[in-house]
PDB file of C-alpha atoms and ligand atoms in Angstrom:
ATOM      1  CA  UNK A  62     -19.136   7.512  15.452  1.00  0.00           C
ATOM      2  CA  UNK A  63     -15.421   8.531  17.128  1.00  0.00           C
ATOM      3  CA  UNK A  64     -14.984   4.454  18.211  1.00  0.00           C
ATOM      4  CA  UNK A  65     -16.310   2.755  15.067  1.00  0.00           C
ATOM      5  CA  UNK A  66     -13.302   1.115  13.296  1.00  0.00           C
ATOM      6  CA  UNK A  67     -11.246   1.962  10.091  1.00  0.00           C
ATOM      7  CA  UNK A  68     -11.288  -0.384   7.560  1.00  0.00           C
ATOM      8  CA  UNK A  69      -8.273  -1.311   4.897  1.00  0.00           C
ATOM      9  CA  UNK A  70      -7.690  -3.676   2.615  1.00  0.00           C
ATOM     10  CA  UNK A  71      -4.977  -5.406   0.265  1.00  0.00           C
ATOM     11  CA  UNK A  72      -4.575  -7.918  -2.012  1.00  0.00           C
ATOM     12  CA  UNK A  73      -1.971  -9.863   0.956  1.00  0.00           C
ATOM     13  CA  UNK A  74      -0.306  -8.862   3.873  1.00  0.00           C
ATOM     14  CA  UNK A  75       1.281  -5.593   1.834  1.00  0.00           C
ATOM     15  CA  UNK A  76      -0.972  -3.171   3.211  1.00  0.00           C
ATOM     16  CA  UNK A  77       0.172  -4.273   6.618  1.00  0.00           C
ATOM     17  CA  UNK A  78       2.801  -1.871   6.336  1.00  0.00           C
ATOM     18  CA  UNK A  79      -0.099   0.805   6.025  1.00  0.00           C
ATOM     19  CA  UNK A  80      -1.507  -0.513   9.257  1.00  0.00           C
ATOM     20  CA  UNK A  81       2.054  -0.288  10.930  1.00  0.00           C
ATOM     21  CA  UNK A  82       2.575   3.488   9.883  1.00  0.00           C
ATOM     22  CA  UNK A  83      -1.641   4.221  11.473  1.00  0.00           C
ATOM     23  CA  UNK A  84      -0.276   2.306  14.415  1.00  0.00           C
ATOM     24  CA  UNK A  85       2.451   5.076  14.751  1.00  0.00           C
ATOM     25  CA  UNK A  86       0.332   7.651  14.530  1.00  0.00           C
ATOM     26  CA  UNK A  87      -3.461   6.641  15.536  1.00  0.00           C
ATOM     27  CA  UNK A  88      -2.819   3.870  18.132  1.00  0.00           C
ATOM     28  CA  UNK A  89      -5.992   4.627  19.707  1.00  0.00           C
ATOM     29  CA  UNK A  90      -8.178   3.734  16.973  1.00  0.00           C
ATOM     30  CA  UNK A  91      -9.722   0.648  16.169  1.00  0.00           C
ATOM     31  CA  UNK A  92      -9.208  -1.304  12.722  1.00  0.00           C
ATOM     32  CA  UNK A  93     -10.008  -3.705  10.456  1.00  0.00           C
ATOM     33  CA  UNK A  94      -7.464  -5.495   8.238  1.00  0.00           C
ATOM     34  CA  UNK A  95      -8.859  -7.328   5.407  1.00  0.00           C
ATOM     35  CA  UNK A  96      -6.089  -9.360   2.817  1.00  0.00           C
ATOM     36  CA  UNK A  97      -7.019 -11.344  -0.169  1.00  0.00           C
ATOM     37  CA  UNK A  98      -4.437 -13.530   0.491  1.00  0.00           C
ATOM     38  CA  UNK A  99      -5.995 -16.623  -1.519  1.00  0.00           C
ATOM     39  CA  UNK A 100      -6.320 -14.119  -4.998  1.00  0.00           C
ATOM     40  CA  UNK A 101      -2.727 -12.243  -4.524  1.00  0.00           C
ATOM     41  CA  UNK A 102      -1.729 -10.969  -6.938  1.00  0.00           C
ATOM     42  CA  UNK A 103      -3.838  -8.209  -8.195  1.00  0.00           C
ATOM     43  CA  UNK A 104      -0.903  -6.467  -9.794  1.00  0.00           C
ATOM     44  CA  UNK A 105      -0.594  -9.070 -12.985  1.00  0.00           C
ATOM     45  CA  UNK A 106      -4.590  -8.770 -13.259  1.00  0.00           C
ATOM     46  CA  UNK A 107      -6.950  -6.634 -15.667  1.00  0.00           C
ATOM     47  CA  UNK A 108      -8.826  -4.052 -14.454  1.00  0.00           C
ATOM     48  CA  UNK A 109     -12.026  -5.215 -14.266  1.00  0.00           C
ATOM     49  CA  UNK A 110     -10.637  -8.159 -12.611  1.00  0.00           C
ATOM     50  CA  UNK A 111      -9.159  -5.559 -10.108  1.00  0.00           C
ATOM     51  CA  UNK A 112     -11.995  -3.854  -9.782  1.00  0.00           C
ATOM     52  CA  UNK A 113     -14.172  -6.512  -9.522  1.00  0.00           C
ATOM     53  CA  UNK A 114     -12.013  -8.029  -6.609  1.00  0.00           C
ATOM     54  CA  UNK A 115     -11.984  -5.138  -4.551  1.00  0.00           C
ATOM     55  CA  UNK A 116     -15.525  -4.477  -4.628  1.00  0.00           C
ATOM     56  CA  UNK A 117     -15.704  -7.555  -3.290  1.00  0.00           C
ATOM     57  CA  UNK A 118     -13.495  -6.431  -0.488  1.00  0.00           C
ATOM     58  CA  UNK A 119     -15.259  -3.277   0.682  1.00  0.00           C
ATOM     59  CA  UNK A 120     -18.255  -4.941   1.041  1.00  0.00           C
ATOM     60  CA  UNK A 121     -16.870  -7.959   3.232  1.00  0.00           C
ATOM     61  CA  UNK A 122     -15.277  -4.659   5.220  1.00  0.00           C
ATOM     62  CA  UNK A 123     -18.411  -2.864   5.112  1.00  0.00           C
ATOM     63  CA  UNK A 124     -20.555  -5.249   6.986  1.00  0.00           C
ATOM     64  CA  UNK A 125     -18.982  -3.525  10.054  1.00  0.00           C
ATOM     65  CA  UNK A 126     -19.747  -0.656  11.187  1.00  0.00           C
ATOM     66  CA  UNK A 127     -16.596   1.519   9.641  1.00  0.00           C
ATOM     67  CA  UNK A 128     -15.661   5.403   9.711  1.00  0.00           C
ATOM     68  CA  UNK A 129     -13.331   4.859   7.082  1.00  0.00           C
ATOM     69  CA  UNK A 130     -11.701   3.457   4.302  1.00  0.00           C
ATOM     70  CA  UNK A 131      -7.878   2.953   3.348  1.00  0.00           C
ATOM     71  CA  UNK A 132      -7.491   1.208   0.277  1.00  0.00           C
ATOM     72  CA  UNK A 133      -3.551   0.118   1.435  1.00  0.00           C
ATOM     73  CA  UNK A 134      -3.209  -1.475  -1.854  1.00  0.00           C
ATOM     74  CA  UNK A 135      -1.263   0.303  -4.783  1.00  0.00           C
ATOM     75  CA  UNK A 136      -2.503  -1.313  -7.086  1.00  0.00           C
ATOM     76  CA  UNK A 137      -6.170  -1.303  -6.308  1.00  0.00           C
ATOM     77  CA  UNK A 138      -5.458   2.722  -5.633  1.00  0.00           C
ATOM     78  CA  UNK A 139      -4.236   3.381  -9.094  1.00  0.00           C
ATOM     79  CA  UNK A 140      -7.110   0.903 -10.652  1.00  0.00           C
ATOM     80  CA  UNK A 141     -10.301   0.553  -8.826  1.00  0.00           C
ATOM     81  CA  UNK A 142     -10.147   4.165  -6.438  1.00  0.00           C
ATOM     82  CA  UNK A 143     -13.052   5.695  -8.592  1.00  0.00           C
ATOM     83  CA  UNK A 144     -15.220   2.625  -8.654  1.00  0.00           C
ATOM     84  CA  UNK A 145     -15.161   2.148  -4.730  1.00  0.00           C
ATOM     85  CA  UNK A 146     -15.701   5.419  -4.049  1.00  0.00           C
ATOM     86  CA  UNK A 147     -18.926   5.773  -6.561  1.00  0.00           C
ATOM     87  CA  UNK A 148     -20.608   2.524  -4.863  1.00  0.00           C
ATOM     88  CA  UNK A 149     -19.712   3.846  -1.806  1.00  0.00           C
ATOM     89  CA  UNK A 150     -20.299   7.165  -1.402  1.00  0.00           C
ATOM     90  CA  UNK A 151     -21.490   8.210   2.078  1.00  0.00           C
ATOM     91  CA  UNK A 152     -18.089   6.781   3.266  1.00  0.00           C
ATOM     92  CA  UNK A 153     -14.596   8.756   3.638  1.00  0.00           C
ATOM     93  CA  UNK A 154     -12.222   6.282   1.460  1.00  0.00           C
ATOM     94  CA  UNK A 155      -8.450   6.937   1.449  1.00  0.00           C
ATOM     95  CA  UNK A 156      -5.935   5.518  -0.852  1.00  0.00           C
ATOM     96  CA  UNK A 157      -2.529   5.357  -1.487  1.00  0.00           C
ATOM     97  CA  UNK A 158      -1.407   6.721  -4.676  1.00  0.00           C
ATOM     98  CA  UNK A 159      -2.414  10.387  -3.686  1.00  0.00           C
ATOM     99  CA  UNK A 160      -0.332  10.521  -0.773  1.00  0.00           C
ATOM    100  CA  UNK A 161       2.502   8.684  -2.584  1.00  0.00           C
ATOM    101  CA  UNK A 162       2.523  11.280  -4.923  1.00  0.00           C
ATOM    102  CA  UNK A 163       2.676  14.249  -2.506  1.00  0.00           C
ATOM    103  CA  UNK A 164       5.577  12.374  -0.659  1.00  0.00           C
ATOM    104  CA  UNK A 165       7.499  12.510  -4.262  1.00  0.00           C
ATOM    105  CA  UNK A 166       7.044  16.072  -5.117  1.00  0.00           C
ATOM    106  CA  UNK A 167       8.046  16.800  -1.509  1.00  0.00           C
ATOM    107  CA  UNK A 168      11.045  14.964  -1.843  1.00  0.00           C
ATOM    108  CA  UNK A 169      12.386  15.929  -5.181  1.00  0.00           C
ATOM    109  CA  UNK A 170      14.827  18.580  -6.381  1.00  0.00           C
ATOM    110  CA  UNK A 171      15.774  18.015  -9.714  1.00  0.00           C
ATOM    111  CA  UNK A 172      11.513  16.786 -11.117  1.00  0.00           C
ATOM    112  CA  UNK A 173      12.549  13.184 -11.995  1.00  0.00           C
ATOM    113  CA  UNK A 174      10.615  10.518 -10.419  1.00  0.00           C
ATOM    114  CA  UNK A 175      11.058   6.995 -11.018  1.00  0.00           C
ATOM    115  CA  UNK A 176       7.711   5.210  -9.598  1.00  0.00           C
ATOM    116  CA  UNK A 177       8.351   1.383  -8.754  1.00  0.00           C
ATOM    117  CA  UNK A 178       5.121  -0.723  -8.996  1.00  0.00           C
ATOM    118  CA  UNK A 179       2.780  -3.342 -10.307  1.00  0.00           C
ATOM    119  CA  UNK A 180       2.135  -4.002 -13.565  1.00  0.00           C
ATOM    120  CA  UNK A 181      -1.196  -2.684 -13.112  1.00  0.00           C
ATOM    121  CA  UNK A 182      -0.103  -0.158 -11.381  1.00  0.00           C
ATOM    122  CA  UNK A 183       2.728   0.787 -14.111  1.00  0.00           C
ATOM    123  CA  UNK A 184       0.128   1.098 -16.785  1.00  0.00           C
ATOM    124  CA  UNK A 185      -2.706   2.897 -15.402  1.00  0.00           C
ATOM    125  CA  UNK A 186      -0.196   5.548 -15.046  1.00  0.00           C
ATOM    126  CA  UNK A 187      -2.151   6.963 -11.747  1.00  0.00           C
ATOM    127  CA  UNK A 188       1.538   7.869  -9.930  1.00  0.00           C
ATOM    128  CA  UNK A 189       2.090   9.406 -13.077  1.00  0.00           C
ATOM    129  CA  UNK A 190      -1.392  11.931 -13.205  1.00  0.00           C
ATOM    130  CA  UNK A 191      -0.949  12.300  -9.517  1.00  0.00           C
ATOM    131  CA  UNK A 192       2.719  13.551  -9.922  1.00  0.00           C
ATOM    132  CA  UNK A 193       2.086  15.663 -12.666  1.00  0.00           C
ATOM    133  CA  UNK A 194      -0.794  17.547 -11.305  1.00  0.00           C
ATOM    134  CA  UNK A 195       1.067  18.789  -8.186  1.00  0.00           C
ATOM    135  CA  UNK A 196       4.340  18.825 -10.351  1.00  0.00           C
ATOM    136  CA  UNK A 197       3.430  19.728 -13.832  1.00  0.00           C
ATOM    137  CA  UNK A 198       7.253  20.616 -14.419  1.00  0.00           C
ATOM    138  CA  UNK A 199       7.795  16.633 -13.185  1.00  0.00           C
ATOM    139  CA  UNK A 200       9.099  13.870 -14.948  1.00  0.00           C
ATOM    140  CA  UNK A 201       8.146  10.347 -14.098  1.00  0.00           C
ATOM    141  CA  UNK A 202       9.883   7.012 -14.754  1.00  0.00           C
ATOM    142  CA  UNK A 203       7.863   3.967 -14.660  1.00  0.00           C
ATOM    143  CA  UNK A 204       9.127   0.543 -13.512  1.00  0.00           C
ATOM    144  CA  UNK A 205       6.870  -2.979 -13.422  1.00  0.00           C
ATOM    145  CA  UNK A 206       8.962  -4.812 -10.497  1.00  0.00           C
ATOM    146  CA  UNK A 207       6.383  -7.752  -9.922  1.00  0.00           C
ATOM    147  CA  UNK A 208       9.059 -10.001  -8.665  1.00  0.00           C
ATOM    148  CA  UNK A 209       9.605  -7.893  -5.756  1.00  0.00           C
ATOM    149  CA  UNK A 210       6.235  -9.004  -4.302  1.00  0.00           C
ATOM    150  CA  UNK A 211       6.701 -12.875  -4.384  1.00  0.00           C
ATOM    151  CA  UNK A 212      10.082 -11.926  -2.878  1.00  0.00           C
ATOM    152  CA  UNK A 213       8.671 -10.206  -0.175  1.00  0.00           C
ATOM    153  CA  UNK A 214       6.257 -12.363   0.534  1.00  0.00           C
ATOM    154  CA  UNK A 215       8.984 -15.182   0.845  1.00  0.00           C
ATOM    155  CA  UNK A 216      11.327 -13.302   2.962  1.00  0.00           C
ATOM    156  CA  UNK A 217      14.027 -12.758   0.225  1.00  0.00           C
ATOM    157  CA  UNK A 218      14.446  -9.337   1.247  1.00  0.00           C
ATOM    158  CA  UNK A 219      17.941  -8.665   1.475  1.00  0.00           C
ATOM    159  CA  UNK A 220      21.093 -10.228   0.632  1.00  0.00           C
ATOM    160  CA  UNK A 221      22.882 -11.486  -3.078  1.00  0.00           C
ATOM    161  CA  UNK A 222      19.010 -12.221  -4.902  1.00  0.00           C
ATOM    162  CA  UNK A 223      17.483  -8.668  -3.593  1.00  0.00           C
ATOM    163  CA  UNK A 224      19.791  -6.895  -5.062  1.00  0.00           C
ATOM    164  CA  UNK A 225      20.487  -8.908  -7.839  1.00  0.00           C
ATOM    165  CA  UNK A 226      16.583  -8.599  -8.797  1.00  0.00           C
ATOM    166  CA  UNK A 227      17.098  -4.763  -7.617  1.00  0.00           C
ATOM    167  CA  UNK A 228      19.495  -4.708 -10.408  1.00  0.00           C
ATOM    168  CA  UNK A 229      17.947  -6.397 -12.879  1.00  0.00           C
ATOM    169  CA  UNK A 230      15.329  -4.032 -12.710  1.00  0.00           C
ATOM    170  CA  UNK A 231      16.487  -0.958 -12.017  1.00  0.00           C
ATOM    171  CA  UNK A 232      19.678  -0.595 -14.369  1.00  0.00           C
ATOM    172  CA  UNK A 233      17.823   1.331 -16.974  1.00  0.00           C
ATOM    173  CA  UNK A 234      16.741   3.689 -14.879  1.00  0.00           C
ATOM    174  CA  UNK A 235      20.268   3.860 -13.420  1.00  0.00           C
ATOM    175  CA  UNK A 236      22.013   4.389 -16.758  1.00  0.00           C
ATOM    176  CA  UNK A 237      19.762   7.430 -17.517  1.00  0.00           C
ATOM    177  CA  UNK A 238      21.602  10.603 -18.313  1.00  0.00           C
ATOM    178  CA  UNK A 239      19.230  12.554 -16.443  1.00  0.00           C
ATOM    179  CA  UNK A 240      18.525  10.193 -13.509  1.00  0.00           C
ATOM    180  CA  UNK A 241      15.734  10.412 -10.774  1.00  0.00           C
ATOM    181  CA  UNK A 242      16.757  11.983  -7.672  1.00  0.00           C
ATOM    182  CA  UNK A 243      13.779  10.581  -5.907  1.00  0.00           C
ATOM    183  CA  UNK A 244      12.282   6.692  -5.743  1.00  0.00           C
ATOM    184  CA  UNK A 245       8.937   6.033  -4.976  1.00  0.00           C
ATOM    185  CA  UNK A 246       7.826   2.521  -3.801  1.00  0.00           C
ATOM    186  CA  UNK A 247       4.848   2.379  -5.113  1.00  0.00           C
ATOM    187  CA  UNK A 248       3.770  -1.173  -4.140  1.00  0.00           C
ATOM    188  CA  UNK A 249       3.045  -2.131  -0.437  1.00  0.00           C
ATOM    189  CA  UNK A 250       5.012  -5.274  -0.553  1.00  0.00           C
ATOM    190  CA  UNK A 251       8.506  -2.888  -1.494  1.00  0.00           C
ATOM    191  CA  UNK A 252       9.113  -0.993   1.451  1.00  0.00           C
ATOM    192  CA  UNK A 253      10.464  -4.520   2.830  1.00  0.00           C
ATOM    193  CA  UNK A 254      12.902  -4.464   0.304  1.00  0.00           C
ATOM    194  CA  UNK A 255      14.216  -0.737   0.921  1.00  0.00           C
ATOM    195  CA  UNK A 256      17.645  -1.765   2.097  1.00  0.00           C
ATOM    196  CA  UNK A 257      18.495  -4.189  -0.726  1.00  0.00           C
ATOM    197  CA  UNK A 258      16.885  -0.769  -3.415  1.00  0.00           C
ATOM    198  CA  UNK A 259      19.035   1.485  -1.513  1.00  0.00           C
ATOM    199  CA  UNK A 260      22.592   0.060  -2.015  1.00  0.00           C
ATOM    200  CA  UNK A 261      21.500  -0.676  -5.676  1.00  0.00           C
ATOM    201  CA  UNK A 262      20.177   2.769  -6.287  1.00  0.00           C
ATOM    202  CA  UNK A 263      23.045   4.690  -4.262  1.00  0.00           C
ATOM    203  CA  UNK A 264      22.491   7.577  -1.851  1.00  0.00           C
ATOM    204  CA  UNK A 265      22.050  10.392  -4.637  1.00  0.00           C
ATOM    205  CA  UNK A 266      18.526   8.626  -5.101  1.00  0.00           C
ATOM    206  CA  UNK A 267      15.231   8.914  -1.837  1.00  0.00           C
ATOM    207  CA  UNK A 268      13.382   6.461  -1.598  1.00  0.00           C
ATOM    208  CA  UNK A 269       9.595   7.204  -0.499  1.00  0.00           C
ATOM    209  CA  UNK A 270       6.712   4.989   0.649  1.00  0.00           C
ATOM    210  CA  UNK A 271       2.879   6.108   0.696  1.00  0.00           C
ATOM    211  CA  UNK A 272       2.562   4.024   3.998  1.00  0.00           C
ATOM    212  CA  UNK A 273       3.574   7.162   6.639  1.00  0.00           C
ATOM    213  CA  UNK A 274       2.450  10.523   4.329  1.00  0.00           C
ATOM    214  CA  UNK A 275      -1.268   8.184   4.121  1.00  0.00           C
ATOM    215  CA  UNK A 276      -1.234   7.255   8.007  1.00  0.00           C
ATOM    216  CA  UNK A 277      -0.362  11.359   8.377  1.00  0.00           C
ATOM    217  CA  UNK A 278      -3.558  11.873   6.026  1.00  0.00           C
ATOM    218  CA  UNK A 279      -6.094   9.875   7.774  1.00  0.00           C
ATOM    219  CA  UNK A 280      -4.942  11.457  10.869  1.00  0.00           C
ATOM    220  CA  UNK A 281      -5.682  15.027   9.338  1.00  0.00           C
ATOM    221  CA  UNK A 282      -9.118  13.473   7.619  1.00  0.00           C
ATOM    222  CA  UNK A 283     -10.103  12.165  11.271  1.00  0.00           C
ATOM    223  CA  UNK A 284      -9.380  15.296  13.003  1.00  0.00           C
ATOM    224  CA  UNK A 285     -10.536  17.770  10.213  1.00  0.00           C
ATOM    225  CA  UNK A 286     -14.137  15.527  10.838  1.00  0.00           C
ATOM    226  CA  UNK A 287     -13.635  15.506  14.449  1.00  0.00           C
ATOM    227  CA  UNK A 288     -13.325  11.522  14.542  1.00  0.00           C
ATOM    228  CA  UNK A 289     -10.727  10.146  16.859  1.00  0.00           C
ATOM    229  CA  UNK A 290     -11.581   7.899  18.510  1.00  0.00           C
ATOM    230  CA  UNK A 291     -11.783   8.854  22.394  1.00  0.00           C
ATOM    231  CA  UNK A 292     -11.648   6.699  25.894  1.00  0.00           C
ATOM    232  CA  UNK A 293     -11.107   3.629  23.599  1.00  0.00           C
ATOM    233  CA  UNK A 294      -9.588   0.505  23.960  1.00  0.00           C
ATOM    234  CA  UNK A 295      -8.271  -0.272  21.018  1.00  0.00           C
ATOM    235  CA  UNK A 296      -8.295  -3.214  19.035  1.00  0.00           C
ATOM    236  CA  UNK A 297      -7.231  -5.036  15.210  1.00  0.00           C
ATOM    237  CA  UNK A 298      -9.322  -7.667  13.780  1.00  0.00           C
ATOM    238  CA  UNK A 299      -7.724  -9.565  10.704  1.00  0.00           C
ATOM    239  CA  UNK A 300      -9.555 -10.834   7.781  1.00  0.00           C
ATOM    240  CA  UNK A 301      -8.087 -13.163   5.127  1.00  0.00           C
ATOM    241  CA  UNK A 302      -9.399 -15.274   2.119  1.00  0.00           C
ATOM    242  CA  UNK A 303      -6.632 -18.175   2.467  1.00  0.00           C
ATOM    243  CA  UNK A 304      -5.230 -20.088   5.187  1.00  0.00           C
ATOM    244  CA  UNK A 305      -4.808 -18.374   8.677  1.00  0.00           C
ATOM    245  CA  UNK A 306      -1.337 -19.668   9.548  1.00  0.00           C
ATOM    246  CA  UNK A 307       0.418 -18.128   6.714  1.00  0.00           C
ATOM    247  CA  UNK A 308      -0.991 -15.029   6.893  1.00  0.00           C
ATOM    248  CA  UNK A 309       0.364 -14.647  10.598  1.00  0.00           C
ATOM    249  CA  UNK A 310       3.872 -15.896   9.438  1.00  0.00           C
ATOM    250  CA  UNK A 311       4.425 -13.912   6.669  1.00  0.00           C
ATOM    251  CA  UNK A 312       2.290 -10.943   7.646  1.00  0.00           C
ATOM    252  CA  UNK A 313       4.903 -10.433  10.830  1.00  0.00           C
ATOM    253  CA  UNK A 314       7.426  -8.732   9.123  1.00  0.00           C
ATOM    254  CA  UNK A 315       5.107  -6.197   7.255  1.00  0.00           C
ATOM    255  CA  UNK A 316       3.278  -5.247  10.437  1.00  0.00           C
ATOM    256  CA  UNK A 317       6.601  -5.331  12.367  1.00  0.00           C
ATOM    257  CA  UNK A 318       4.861  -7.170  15.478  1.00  0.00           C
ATOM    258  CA  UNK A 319       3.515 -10.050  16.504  1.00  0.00           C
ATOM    259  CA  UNK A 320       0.452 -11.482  15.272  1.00  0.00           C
ATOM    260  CA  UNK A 321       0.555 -14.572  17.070  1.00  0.00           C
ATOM    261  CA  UNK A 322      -2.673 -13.495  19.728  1.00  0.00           C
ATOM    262  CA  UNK A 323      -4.531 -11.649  16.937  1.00  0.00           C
ATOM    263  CA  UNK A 324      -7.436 -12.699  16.244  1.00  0.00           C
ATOM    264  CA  UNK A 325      -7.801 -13.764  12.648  1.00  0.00           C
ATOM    265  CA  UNK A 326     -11.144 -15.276  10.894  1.00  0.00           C
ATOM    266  CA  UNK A 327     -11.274 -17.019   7.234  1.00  0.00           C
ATOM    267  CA  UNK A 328     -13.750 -15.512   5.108  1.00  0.00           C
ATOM    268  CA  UNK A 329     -14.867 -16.361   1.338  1.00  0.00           C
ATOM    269  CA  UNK A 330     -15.698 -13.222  -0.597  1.00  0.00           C
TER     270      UNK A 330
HETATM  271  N1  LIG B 539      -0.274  -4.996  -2.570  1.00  0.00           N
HETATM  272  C1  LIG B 539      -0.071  -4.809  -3.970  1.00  0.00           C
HETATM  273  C2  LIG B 539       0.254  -3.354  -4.279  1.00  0.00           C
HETATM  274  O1  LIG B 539       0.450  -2.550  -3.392  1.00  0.00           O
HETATM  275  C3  LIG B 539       1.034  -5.676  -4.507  1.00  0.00           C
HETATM  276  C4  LIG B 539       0.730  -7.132  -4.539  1.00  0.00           C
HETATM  277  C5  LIG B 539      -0.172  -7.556  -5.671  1.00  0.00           C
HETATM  278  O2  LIG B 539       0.256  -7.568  -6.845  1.00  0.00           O
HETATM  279  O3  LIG B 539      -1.289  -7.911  -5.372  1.00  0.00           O
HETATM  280  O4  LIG B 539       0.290  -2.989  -5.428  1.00  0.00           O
END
């Protein structure tokens, strides 16, 4: 059981930055990275598309032998988390809203959270629940930001255009009398863009990711279980739905090393 892998998937090579916080702090264990590069991107898609879609996904993952689950997608999280975790219930499944949310309330002083995320993610309002029911006293912005992802993805992550698309989006928010104190990038493709958010947003205002506080919550899942994986030698098998190339060059800078080596296989879901 200790040396079977962990499974995650994302619509792209976002949840890569998931994979690079469980690197950090489970480098022993094995994993499985599944991206759905060829249907990216969930975030301007219904929800039974969504849901439909990453179904899909954890059963590709699920034809190996898996201990667990992270759902490294934000959007999937807020959308499809109940409807995995019914099909699949024998399973441990983490995602990354939950831990997203904890990071926030941890964070803030003065109970207003802006939440930065998909469309989807915006409107099914799962941030918001997730705030409120470890905060109830919280108050939670919402921002749609989908532009950030095809920036991301393109490498326009800093510079004149990330922070005039920083801008662009966040002025509202900025202009508010009583403004956040506390950010969360709620999308796996911002983190990337922290820098360009951060001179836009000014110091008075954290920014949090889910990717570390859910990396520090399969680590407590895995131990609570008694799961880590033990005299292993560790390895990361890549999964994608489009072509093979890309996803090495512009999954790089998510997982912060090199994926030239790893082994990556196309498969049709
Ligand atoms: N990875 C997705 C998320 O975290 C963003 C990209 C998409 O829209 O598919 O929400």
């Amino acid at each position: 059981m200790n040396n079977k892998a962990i499974g995650l998937f994302d619509s792209g090579v976002g949840g890569l930055t998931v994979l690079k916080a469980l690197l950090h702090v489970l480098p022993q264990e094995n994993y499985i990275y599944l991206g759905d590069t060829a249907r990216l991107p969930y975030g301007t898609k219904s929800k039974e598309t969504i849901i439909r879609y990453a179904l899909q996904c954890t059963e590709k993952l699920m034809e190996n032998d898996l201990k667990m689950l992270v759902v490294a997608c934000n959007t999937v999280s807020s959308v499809a988390l109940p409807s995995i975790k019914e099909k699949y219930p024998a399973i441990e499944i983490i995602g990354v809203v939950e831990p997203g949310a904890e990071a926030a309330c941890n964070t803030t002083k003065n109970n207003h959270i802006a939440v930065l995320g998909t469309q989807s993610t915006i409107q099914g309002k799962a941030y918001d629940k997730a705030i409120m029911a470890k905060n109830p006293h919280a108050v939670v912005t919402g921002k749609a930001c989908p532009l950030f992802v095809g920036m991301a993805e393109e490498g326009i992550t800093q510079g004149f255009l990330a922070e005039e698309m920083a801008k662009h989006y966040l002025n509202d928010i900025l202009l508010q009398e009583n403004k956040p104190d506390t950010m969360v990038l709620g999308c796996t493709h911002f983190p990337l863009l922290k820098n360009a958010i951060q001179n836009v947003v000014g110091n008075s205002i954290q920014l949090v990711d889910s990717a570390q506080t859910t990396a520090l919550k399969v680590l407590a899942c895995l131990q609570e279980n008694n799961a880590l994986a033990e005299n292993n030698v560790p390895f990361m098998h890549f999964l994608t739905t489009d072509d093979i190339a890309k996803f090495k060059a512009v999954g790089e800078p998510f997982l912060g090393i090199s994926l030239d080596k790893s082994p990556v296989e196309l498969v049709d879901l």
